[in-house]
PDB file of C-alpha atoms in Angstrom:
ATOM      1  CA  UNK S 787       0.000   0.000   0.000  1.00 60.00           C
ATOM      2  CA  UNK S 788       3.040   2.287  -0.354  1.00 72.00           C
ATOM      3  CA  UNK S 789       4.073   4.524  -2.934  1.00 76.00           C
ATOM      4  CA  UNK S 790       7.541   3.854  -3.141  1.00 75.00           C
ATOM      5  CA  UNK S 791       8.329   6.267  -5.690  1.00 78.00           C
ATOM      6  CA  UNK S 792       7.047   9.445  -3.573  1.00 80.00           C
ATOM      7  CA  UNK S 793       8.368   8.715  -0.481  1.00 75.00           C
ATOM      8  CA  UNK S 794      10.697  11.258  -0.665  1.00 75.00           C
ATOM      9  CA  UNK S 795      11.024  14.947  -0.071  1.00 75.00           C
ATOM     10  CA  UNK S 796      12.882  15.951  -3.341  1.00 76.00           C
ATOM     11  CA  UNK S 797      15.076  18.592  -1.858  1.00 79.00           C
ATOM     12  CA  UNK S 798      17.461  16.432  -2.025  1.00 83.00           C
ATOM     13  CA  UNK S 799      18.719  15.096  -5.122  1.00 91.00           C
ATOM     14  CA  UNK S 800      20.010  11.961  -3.377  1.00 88.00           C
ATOM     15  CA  UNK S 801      16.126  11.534  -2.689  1.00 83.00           C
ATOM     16  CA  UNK S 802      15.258  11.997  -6.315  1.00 87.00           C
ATOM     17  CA  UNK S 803      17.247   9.451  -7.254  1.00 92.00           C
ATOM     18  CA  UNK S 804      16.201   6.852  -4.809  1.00 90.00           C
ATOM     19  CA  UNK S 805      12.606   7.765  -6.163  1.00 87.00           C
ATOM     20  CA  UNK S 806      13.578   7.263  -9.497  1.00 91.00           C
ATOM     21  CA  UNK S 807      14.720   3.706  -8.887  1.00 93.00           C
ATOM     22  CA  UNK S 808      12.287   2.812  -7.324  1.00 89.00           C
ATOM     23  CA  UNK S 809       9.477   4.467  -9.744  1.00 91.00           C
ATOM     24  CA  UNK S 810      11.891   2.286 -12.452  1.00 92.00           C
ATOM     25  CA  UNK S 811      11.419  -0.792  -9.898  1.00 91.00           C
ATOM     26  CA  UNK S 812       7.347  -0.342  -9.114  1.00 89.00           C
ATOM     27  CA  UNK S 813       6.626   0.020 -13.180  1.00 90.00           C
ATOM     28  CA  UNK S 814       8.558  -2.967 -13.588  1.00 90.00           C
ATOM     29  CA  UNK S 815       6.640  -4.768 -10.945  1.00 89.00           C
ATOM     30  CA  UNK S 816       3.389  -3.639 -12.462  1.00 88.00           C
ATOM     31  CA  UNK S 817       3.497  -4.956 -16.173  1.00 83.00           C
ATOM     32  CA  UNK S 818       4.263  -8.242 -14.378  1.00 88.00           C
ATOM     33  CA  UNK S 819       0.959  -8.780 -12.481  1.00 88.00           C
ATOM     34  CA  UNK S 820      -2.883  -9.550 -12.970  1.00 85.00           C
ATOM     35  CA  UNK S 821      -4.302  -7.411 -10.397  1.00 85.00           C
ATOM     36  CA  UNK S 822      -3.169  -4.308  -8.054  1.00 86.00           C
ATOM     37  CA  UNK S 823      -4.183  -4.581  -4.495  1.00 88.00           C
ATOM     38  CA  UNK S 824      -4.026  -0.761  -2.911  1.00 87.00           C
ATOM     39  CA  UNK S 825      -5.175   0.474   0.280  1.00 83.00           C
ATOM     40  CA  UNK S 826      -7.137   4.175  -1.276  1.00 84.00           C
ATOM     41  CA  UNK S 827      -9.146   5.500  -4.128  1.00 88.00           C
ATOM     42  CA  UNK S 828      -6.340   8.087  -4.791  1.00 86.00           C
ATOM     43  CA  UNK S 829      -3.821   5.848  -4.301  1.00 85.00           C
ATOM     44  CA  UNK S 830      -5.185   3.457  -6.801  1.00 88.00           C
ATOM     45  CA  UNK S 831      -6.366   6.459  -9.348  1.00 90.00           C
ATOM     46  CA  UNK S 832      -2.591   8.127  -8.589  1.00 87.00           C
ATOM     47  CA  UNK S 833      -1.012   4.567  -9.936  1.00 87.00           C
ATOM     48  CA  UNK S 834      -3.632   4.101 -12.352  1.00 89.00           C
ATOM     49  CA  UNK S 835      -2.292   7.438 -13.695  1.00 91.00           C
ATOM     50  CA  UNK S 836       1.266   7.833 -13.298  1.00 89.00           C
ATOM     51  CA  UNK S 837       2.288   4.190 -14.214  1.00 90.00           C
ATOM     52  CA  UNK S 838      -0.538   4.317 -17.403  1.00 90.00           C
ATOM     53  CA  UNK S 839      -1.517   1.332 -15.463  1.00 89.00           C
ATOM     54  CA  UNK S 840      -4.546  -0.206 -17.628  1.00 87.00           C
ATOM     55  CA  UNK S 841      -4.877  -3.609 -15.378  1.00 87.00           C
ATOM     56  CA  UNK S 842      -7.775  -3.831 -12.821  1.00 84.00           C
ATOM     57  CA  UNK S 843      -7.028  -2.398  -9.368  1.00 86.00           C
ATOM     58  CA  UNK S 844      -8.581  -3.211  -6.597  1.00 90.00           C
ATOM     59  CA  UNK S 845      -9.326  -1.049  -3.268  1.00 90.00           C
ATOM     60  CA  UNK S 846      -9.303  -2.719  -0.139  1.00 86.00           C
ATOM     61  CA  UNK S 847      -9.872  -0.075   2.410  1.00 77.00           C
ATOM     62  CA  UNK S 848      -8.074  -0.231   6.251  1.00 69.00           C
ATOM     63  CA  UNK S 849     -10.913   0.123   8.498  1.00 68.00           C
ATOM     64  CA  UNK S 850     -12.446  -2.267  10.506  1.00 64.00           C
ATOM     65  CA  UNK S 851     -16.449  -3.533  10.083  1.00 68.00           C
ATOM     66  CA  UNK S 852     -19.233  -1.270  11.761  1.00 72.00           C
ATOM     67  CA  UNK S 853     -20.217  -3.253  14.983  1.00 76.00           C
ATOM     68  CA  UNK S 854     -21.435  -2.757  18.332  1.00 79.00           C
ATOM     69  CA  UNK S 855     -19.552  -1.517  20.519  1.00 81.00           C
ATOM     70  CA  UNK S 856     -19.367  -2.692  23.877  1.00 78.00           C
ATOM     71  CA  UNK S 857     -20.134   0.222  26.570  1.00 79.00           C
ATOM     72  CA  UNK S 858     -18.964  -1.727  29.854  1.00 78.00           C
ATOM     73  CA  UNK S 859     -15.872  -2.647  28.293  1.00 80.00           C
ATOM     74  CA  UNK S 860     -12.681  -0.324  29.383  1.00 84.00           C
ATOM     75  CA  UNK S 861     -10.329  -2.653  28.056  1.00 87.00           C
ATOM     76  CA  UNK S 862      -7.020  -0.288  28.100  1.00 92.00           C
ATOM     77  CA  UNK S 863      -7.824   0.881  31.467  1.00 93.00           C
ATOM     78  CA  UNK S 864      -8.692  -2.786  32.588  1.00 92.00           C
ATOM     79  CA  UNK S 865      -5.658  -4.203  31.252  1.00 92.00           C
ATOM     80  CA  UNK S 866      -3.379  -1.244  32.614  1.00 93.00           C
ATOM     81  CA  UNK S 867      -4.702  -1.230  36.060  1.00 94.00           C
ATOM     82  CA  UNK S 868      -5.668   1.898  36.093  1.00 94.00           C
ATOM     83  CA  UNK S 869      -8.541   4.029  37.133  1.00 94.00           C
ATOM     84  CA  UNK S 870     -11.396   4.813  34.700  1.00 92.00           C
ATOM     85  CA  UNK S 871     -10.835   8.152  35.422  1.00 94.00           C
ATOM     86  CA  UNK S 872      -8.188   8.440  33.788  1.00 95.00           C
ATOM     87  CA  UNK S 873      -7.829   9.819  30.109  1.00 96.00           C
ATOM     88  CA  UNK S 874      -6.286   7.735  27.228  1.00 96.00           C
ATOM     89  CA  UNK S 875      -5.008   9.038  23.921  1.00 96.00           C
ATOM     90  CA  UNK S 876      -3.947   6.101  21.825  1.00 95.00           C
ATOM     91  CA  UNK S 877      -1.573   4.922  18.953  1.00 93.00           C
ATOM     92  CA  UNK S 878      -2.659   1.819  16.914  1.00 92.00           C
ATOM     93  CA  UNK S 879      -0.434   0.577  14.630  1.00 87.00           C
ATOM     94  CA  UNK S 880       3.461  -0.520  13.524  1.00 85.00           C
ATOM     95  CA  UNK S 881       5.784   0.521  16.192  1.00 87.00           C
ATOM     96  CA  UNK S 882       8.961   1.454  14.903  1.00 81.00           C
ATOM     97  CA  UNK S 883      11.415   4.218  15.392  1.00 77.00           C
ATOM     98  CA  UNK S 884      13.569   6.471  12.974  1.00 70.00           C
ATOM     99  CA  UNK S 885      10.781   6.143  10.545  1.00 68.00           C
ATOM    100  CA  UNK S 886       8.310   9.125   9.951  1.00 67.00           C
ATOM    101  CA  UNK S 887       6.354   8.201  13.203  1.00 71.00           C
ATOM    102  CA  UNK S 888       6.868  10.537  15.884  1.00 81.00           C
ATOM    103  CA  UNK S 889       5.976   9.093  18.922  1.00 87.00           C
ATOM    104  CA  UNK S 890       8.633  11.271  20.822  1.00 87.00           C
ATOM    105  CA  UNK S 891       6.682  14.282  20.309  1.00 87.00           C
ATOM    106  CA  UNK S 892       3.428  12.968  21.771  1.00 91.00           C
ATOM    107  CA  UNK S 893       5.924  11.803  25.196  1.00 92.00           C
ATOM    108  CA  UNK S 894       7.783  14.988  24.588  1.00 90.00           C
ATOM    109  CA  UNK S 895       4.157  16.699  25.523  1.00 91.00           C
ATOM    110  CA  UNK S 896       2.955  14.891  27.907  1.00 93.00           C
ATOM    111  CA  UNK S 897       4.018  16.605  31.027  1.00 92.00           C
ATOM    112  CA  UNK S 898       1.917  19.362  29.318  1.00 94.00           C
ATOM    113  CA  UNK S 899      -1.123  18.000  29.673  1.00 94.00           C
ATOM    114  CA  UNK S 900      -3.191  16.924  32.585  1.00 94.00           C
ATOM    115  CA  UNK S 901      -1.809  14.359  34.952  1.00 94.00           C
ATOM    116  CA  UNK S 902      -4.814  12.038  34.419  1.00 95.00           C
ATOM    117  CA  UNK S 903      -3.948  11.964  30.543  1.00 96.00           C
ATOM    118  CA  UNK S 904      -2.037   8.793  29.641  1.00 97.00           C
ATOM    119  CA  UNK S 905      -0.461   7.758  26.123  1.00 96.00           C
ATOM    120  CA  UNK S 906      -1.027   4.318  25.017  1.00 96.00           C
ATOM    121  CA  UNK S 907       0.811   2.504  22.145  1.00 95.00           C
ATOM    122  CA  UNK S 908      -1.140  -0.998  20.567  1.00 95.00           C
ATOM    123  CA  UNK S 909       1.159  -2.625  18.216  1.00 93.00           C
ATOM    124  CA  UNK S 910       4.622  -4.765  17.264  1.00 91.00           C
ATOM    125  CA  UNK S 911       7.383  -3.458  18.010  1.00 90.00           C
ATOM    126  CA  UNK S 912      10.728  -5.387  17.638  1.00 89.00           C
ATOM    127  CA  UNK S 913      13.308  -6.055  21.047  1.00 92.00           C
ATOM    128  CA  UNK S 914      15.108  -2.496  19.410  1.00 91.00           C
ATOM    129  CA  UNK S 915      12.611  -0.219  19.182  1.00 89.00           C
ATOM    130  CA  UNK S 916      10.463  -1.276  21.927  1.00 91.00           C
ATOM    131  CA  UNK S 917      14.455  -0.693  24.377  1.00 93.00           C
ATOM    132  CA  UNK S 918      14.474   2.830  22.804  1.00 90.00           C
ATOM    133  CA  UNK S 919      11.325   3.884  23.267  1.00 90.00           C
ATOM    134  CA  UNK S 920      11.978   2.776  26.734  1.00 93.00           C
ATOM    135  CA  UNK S 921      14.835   4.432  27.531  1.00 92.00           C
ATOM    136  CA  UNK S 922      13.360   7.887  25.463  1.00 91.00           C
ATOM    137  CA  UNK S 923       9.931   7.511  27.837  1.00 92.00           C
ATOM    138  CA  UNK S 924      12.452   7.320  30.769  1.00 94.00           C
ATOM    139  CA  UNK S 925      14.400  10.020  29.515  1.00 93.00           C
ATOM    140  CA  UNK S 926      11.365  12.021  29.949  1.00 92.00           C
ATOM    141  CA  UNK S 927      10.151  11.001  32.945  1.00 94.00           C
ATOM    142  CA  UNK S 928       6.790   9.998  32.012  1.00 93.00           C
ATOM    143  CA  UNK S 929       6.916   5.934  32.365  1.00 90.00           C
ATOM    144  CA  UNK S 930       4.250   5.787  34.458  1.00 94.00           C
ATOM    145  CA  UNK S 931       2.002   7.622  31.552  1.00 96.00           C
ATOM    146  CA  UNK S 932       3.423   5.559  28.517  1.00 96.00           C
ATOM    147  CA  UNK S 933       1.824   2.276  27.920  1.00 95.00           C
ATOM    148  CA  UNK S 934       3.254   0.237  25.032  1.00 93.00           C
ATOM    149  CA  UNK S 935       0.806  -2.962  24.669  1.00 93.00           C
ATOM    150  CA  UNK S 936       0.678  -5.864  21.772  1.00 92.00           C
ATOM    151  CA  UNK S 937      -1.480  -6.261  19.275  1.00 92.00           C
ATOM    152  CA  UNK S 938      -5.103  -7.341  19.327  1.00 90.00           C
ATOM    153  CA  UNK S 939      -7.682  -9.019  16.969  1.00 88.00           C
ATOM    154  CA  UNK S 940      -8.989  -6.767  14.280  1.00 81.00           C
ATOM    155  CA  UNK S 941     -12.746  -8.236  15.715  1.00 80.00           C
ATOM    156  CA  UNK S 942     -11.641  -5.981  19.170  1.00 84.00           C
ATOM    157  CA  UNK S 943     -10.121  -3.322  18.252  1.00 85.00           C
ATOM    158  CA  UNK S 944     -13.215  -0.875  18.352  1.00 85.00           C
ATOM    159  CA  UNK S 945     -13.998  -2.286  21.707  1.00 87.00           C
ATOM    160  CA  UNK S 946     -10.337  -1.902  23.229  1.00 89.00           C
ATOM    161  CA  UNK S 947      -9.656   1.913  21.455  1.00 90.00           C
ATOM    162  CA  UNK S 948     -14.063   2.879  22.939  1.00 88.00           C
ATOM    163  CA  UNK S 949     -12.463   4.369  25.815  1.00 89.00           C
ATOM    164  CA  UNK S 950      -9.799   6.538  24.549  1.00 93.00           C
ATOM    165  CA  UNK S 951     -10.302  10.365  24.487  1.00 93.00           C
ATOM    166  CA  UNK S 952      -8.521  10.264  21.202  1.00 92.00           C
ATOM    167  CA  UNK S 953      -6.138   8.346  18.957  1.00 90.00           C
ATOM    168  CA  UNK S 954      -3.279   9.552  17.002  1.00 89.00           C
ATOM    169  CA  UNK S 955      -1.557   8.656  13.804  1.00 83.00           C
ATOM    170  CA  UNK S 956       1.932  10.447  14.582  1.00 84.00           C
ATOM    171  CA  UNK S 957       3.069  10.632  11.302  1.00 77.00           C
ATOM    172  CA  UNK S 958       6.013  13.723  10.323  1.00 72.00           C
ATOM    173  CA  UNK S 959       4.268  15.640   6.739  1.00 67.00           C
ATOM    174  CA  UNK S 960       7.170  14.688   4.539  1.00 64.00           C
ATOM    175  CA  UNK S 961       5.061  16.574   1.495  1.00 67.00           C
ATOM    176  CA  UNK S 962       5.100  13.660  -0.491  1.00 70.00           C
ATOM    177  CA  UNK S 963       1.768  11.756  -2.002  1.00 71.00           C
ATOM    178  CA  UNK S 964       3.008   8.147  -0.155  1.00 68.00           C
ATOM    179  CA  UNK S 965       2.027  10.996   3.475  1.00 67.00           C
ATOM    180  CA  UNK S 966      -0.394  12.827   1.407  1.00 68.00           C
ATOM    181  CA  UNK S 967      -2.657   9.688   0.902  1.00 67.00           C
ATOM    182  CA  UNK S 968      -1.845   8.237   4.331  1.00 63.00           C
TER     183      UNK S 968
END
């Protein structure tokens, strides 16, 4: 579902280049398959366009199935051991670091907001990252505000994120199409 070829800010020209192979490398990948799988509408109409795809693409959009949702349930506060008091803004998703996810600024704030407001991170997260996010929550003093949990079923998800205030998608505006579309 990424756009390898506009990944890139092109201020630099090493960036151009790297965009260039891999534009080379996606249209070679195209005229070799039946059907293109991608995650948007403008994603699909942007490859549709700039590779003069003519093959079938399909849309397969990341969100979960309408479905009840399960009032009682405080799953993150439950599983946390904390008081239902307390607020929750939350981060589903790929945990990795040096990537265009900021997570840092989100700890970086916290001892800006309320006391009550805790930041919660659902995801994988290899033995690296999940150490350096560590030691950066420590850094800040805020480890008894930043949660990092493991995935869950698809099927819960809307139950375990009901009782966050708000979730965030960290991701650093790189002014390319690949953010643009994200």
């Amino acid at each position: 579902h990424e756009l390898h070829s506009a990944k890139r800010s092109h201020n630099y020209l090493s960036n151009r280049i790297i965009d260039y192979l891999n534009y080379v490398y996606e249209k070679s990948i195209l005229n070799s398959i039946d059907i293109f799988i991608q995650a948007s509408y403008e994603r699909a109409e942007y490859v549709k366009k700039r590779f003069k795809y003519k093959k079938e693409v399909v849309v397969i959009e990341n969100f979960v199935v309408k479905q009840n949702i399960d009032e009682n349930k405080y799953y993150l506060h439950d599983t946390l051991g904390m008081s239902r008091k307390k607020k929750i803004i939350l981060y589903v998703g790929g945990i990795r670091l040096n990537t265009q996810r900021r997570f840092e600024r989100v700890i970086s704030i916290l001892h800006k907001l309320d006391s009550n407001v805790h930041f919660a991170l659902i995801g994988r997260a290899d033995s690296h990252d999940a150490k350096e996010l560590s030691k950066y929550v420590s850094k800040c003093n805020m480890g008894n505000r930043v949660h990092l949990l493991a995935p869950v079923p698809n099927e819960d998800l809307i139950n375990v994120m009901n009782k966050a205030i708000m979730s965030i998608i960290p991701i650093d505006d790189m002014n390319t199409l690949n953010y643009k579309y994200s």
